[in-house]
């Protein structure tokens, strides 16, 4: 086999995961073609809220936590690097996050103590002092000061711009992959079929988000990655309207630096449909007003839906596919693909290049999980 350095890679899907996978690998391989059915970075990675933490981090497995913690430490550096390289600021905004009236507050605090995370119970007086626009009637809060949010549409824009400066990377948009090419008489994957013809590669990487399971069906592989629809609404307020992220009853408000406030999100199993709906709009508005009553008088300036790549326990599939040499997965990040992206893509690059992995790859290994 050729050394990795001389290899040509195809990456299927230009969301945050595909783009960052390409950025990590580009210095180490001969060339990369990233294919996207639509425009790069316009699906889940655009639609998400961009909280750089799982919503309730203590409820996740050690596998998700390991990726989240590595990524959280790395995000400010990633934001700075992308801004320097492209002039597009992904706005990694450290605002902290207040969880209100948690049912499992003791578990949250125990988790924080065990893992040495700066999450602590705070008095409601201090919360109302810090966030005067918060709705009345909340009784308890925990706070983690170092939680950031990233302006994800800008993150994907800056990733795309960074890749466009690299001579050995091509981003081919509006080029849907329809299947895989197998070596004649064998199972090795040697390329992809697209609506515009066949393309050959030494390694094929599947980063097609919610669509990854569907594509693998063409090989008879049953990958449990399914679309989970999420709707969000957007308000525009004064820059200093909301100083921190707030979360209650599964709904959250995220302040961007310029006063845009995102409120999300729904969890719906509607297949690949991503039409925004009136009941979701009404329900999100009601949550927004309960959290931040002043939003009653604010206009909803945006409402959209995206498809999360749902996977068992939200654990992504990262690594080679057994029985199909040349085929790799980095997909299934469910509700946490933005926070998990830096670690997932670094781990993925380590595995593909045969380097010492940043963390134990076993919990994510398709070879183990797909049997
Ligand atoms: C409402 C909502 C809120 C969210 N909030 C957060 C949050 O606060 N924090 C967080 O970390 N995560 C959040 N997420 C989850 C996060 O957005 C996803 O986990 C992440 O974006 C997944 O990235 P991805 O690159 O795998 O998928 P995507 O961004 O969906 O990219 C997949 C790409 O593959 C392309 N593709 C698909 N099929 C094909 C094909 N056959 N051929 C070629 N290209 C193809 C698509 O066009 C798409 O561009 C949220 C998601 C939603 C919907």
Short mmCIF file of N, CA and C and ligand atoms in Angstrom, two decimals, residues 12-18 35-38 41 43-45 47-51 175-177 207-209 211 215 230-232 252 265 306-309 333-339, ligand 1:
data_model
loop_
_atom_site.label_atom_id
_atom_site.label_comp_id
_atom_site.label_asym_id
_atom_site.label_seq_id
_atom_site.Cartn_x
_atom_site.Cartn_y
_atom_site.Cartn_z
N UNK A 12 -16.93 12.46 2.38
CA UNK A 12 -18.33 12.63 1.96
C UNK A 12 -19.05 13.45 3.02
N UNK A 13 -19.38 14.69 2.71
CA UNK A 13 -20.13 15.54 3.63
C UNK A 13 -19.27 16.67 4.16
N UNK A 14 -19.68 17.91 3.87
CA UNK A 14 -18.91 19.09 4.28
C UNK A 14 -19.61 19.84 5.40
N UNK A 15 -19.95 19.13 6.48
CA UNK A 15 -20.40 19.79 7.70
C UNK A 15 -19.17 20.09 8.55
N UNK A 16 -19.39 20.48 9.80
CA UNK A 16 -18.26 20.78 10.69
C UNK A 16 -17.32 19.58 10.77
N UNK A 17 -17.88 18.38 10.80
CA UNK A 17 -17.05 17.19 10.97
C UNK A 17 -16.21 16.93 9.72
N UNK A 18 -16.82 16.97 8.55
CA UNK A 18 -16.06 16.74 7.32
C UNK A 18 -15.01 17.80 7.08
N UNK A 35 -16.82 16.16 -0.83
CA UNK A 35 -18.02 16.22 -1.67
C UNK A 35 -19.22 16.56 -0.80
N UNK A 36 -20.03 17.48 -1.25
CA UNK A 36 -21.29 17.73 -0.54
C UNK A 36 -22.44 17.83 -1.54
N UNK A 37 -23.52 17.22 -1.11
CA UNK A 37 -24.73 17.22 -1.93
C UNK A 37 -25.26 18.63 -2.15
N UNK A 38 -25.12 19.46 -1.14
CA UNK A 38 -25.60 20.84 -1.24
C UNK A 38 -24.41 21.78 -1.14
N UNK A 41 -21.51 23.05 4.67
CA UNK A 41 -21.84 23.65 5.97
C UNK A 41 -23.22 24.28 6.06
N UNK A 43 -26.11 22.25 6.66
CA UNK A 43 -27.08 21.35 7.31
C UNK A 43 -26.99 21.51 8.82
N UNK A 44 -26.86 20.40 9.53
CA UNK A 44 -26.93 20.48 10.99
C UNK A 44 -25.89 21.44 11.57
N UNK A 45 -24.72 21.46 10.99
CA UNK A 45 -23.65 22.29 11.55
C UNK A 45 -23.98 23.78 11.44
N UNK A 47 -27.34 24.71 11.49
CA UNK A 47 -28.61 24.86 12.20
C UNK A 47 -28.48 24.82 13.71
N UNK A 48 -27.40 24.25 14.22
CA UNK A 48 -27.28 24.02 15.66
C UNK A 48 -27.11 25.30 16.47
N UNK A 49 -27.16 25.13 17.79
CA UNK A 49 -27.04 26.28 18.68
C UNK A 49 -25.60 26.66 18.96
N UNK A 50 -24.71 25.69 18.93
CA UNK A 50 -23.30 25.98 19.13
C UNK A 50 -22.86 26.07 20.59
N UNK A 51 -23.64 25.49 21.50
CA UNK A 51 -23.16 25.45 22.90
C UNK A 51 -21.96 24.50 22.94
N UNK A 175 -22.66 17.92 -5.32
CA UNK A 175 -22.20 16.65 -5.88
C UNK A 175 -22.58 15.55 -4.88
N UNK A 176 -23.75 14.95 -5.09
CA UNK A 176 -24.25 13.94 -4.15
C UNK A 176 -23.60 12.59 -4.39
N UNK A 177 -23.16 11.97 -3.32
CA UNK A 177 -22.64 10.60 -3.41
C UNK A 177 -23.83 9.65 -3.34
N UNK A 207 -18.59 11.37 6.44
CA UNK A 207 -18.92 12.39 7.45
C UNK A 207 -20.23 13.05 7.02
N UNK A 208 -21.20 12.22 6.67
CA UNK A 208 -22.44 12.75 6.08
C UNK A 208 -23.54 12.97 7.11
N UNK A 209 -23.17 13.17 8.37
CA UNK A 209 -24.14 13.53 9.40
C UNK A 209 -25.32 12.56 9.43
N UNK A 211 -27.28 11.62 7.33
CA UNK A 211 -27.48 10.81 6.12
C UNK A 211 -26.50 9.64 6.05
N UNK A 215 -26.47 6.08 3.54
CA UNK A 215 -25.44 5.79 2.54
C UNK A 215 -24.80 4.42 2.77
N UNK A 230 -34.46 19.15 14.85
CA UNK A 230 -34.43 20.15 15.91
C UNK A 230 -34.76 21.51 15.34
N UNK A 231 -35.71 22.19 15.98
CA UNK A 231 -36.07 23.54 15.53
C UNK A 231 -35.56 24.58 16.52
N UNK A 232 -35.22 25.74 15.98
CA UNK A 232 -34.69 26.85 16.80
C UNK A 232 -35.38 28.14 16.37
N UNK A 252 -33.21 26.27 26.09
CA UNK A 252 -32.10 27.17 26.43
C UNK A 252 -32.14 28.44 25.60
N UNK A 265 -34.45 23.82 21.94
CA UNK A 265 -34.73 23.34 20.62
C UNK A 265 -35.73 22.20 20.76
N UNK A 306 -33.02 21.72 11.73
CA UNK A 306 -31.87 20.96 11.22
C UNK A 306 -32.02 19.50 11.65
N UNK A 307 -31.22 18.65 11.06
CA UNK A 307 -31.29 17.21 11.35
C UNK A 307 -30.02 16.76 12.06
N UNK A 308 -30.18 16.42 13.33
CA UNK A 308 -29.03 15.92 14.09
C UNK A 308 -28.75 14.47 13.68
N UNK A 309 -27.47 14.10 13.64
CA UNK A 309 -27.16 12.69 13.35
C UNK A 309 -27.27 11.85 14.62
N UNK A 333 -22.78 12.23 15.66
CA UNK A 333 -22.47 13.06 16.84
C UNK A 333 -23.72 13.60 17.55
N UNK A 334 -24.87 13.24 17.05
CA UNK A 334 -26.17 13.57 17.64
C UNK A 334 -26.29 15.03 18.10
N UNK A 335 -26.48 15.28 19.40
CA UNK A 335 -26.75 16.65 19.86
C UNK A 335 -25.48 17.44 20.11
N UNK A 336 -24.31 16.81 19.90
CA UNK A 336 -23.07 17.43 20.37
C UNK A 336 -21.97 17.53 19.31
N UNK A 337 -22.37 17.57 18.06
CA UNK A 337 -21.36 17.55 17.00
C UNK A 337 -20.47 18.78 16.97
N UNK A 338 -20.97 19.90 17.45
CA UNK A 338 -20.12 21.09 17.43
C UNK A 338 -19.12 21.02 18.57
N UNK A 339 -19.60 20.70 19.76
CA UNK A 339 -18.63 20.61 20.87
C UNK A 339 -17.66 19.45 20.64
C1 LIG B 1 -31.41 22.54 16.49
C2 LIG B 1 -30.05 21.96 16.75
C3 LIG B 1 -29.31 22.42 17.83
C4 LIG B 1 -28.03 21.92 18.06
N1 LIG B 1 -27.28 22.46 19.06
C5 LIG B 1 -26.02 22.02 19.26
C6 LIG B 1 -25.21 22.61 20.25
O1 LIG B 1 -25.61 23.56 20.93
N2 LIG B 1 -23.95 22.11 20.45
C7 LIG B 1 -23.47 21.07 19.71
O2 LIG B 1 -22.33 20.65 19.94
N3 LIG B 1 -24.21 20.51 18.75
C8 LIG B 1 -25.47 20.96 18.50
N4 LIG B 1 -26.24 20.38 17.55
C9 LIG B 1 -25.75 19.18 16.87
C10 LIG B 1 -24.75 19.50 15.79
O3 LIG B 1 -25.25 20.54 14.99
C11 LIG B 1 -24.47 18.24 14.95
O4 LIG B 1 -24.13 17.15 15.78
C12 LIG B 1 -23.31 18.49 14.00
O5 LIG B 1 -23.53 19.66 13.25
C13 LIG B 1 -23.11 17.31 13.05
O6 LIG B 1 -22.13 17.67 12.11
P1 LIG B 1 -21.90 16.82 10.81
O7 LIG B 1 -20.81 17.48 10.04
O8 LIG B 1 -21.76 15.40 11.17
O9 LIG B 1 -23.31 16.91 10.03
P2 LIG B 1 -23.88 18.02 9.03
O10 LIG B 1 -23.53 19.38 9.45
O11 LIG B 1 -25.33 17.71 8.86
O12 LIG B 1 -23.09 17.73 7.70
C14 LIG B 1 -23.31 16.60 6.91
C15 LIG B 1 -23.09 17.00 5.47
O13 LIG B 1 -23.17 15.84 4.64
C16 LIG B 1 -23.77 16.20 3.42
N5 LIG B 1 -24.31 14.99 2.80
C17 LIG B 1 -25.28 14.18 3.26
N6 LIG B 1 -25.49 13.16 2.41
C18 LIG B 1 -24.63 13.32 1.38
C19 LIG B 1 -24.39 12.61 0.17
N7 LIG B 1 -25.07 11.51 -0.14
N8 LIG B 1 -23.42 13.06 -0.68
C20 LIG B 1 -22.71 14.20 -0.38
N9 LIG B 1 -22.92 14.92 0.76
C21 LIG B 1 -23.87 14.50 1.62
C22 LIG B 1 -24.86 17.18 3.85
O14 LIG B 1 -25.29 18.00 2.76
C23 LIG B 1 -24.16 17.97 4.96
O15 LIG B 1 -23.55 19.15 4.49
C24 LIG B 1 -27.51 20.89 17.24
C25 LIG B 1 -28.24 20.45 16.14
C26 LIG B 1 -29.49 20.97 15.88
C27 LIG B 1 -30.26 20.50 14.69
#
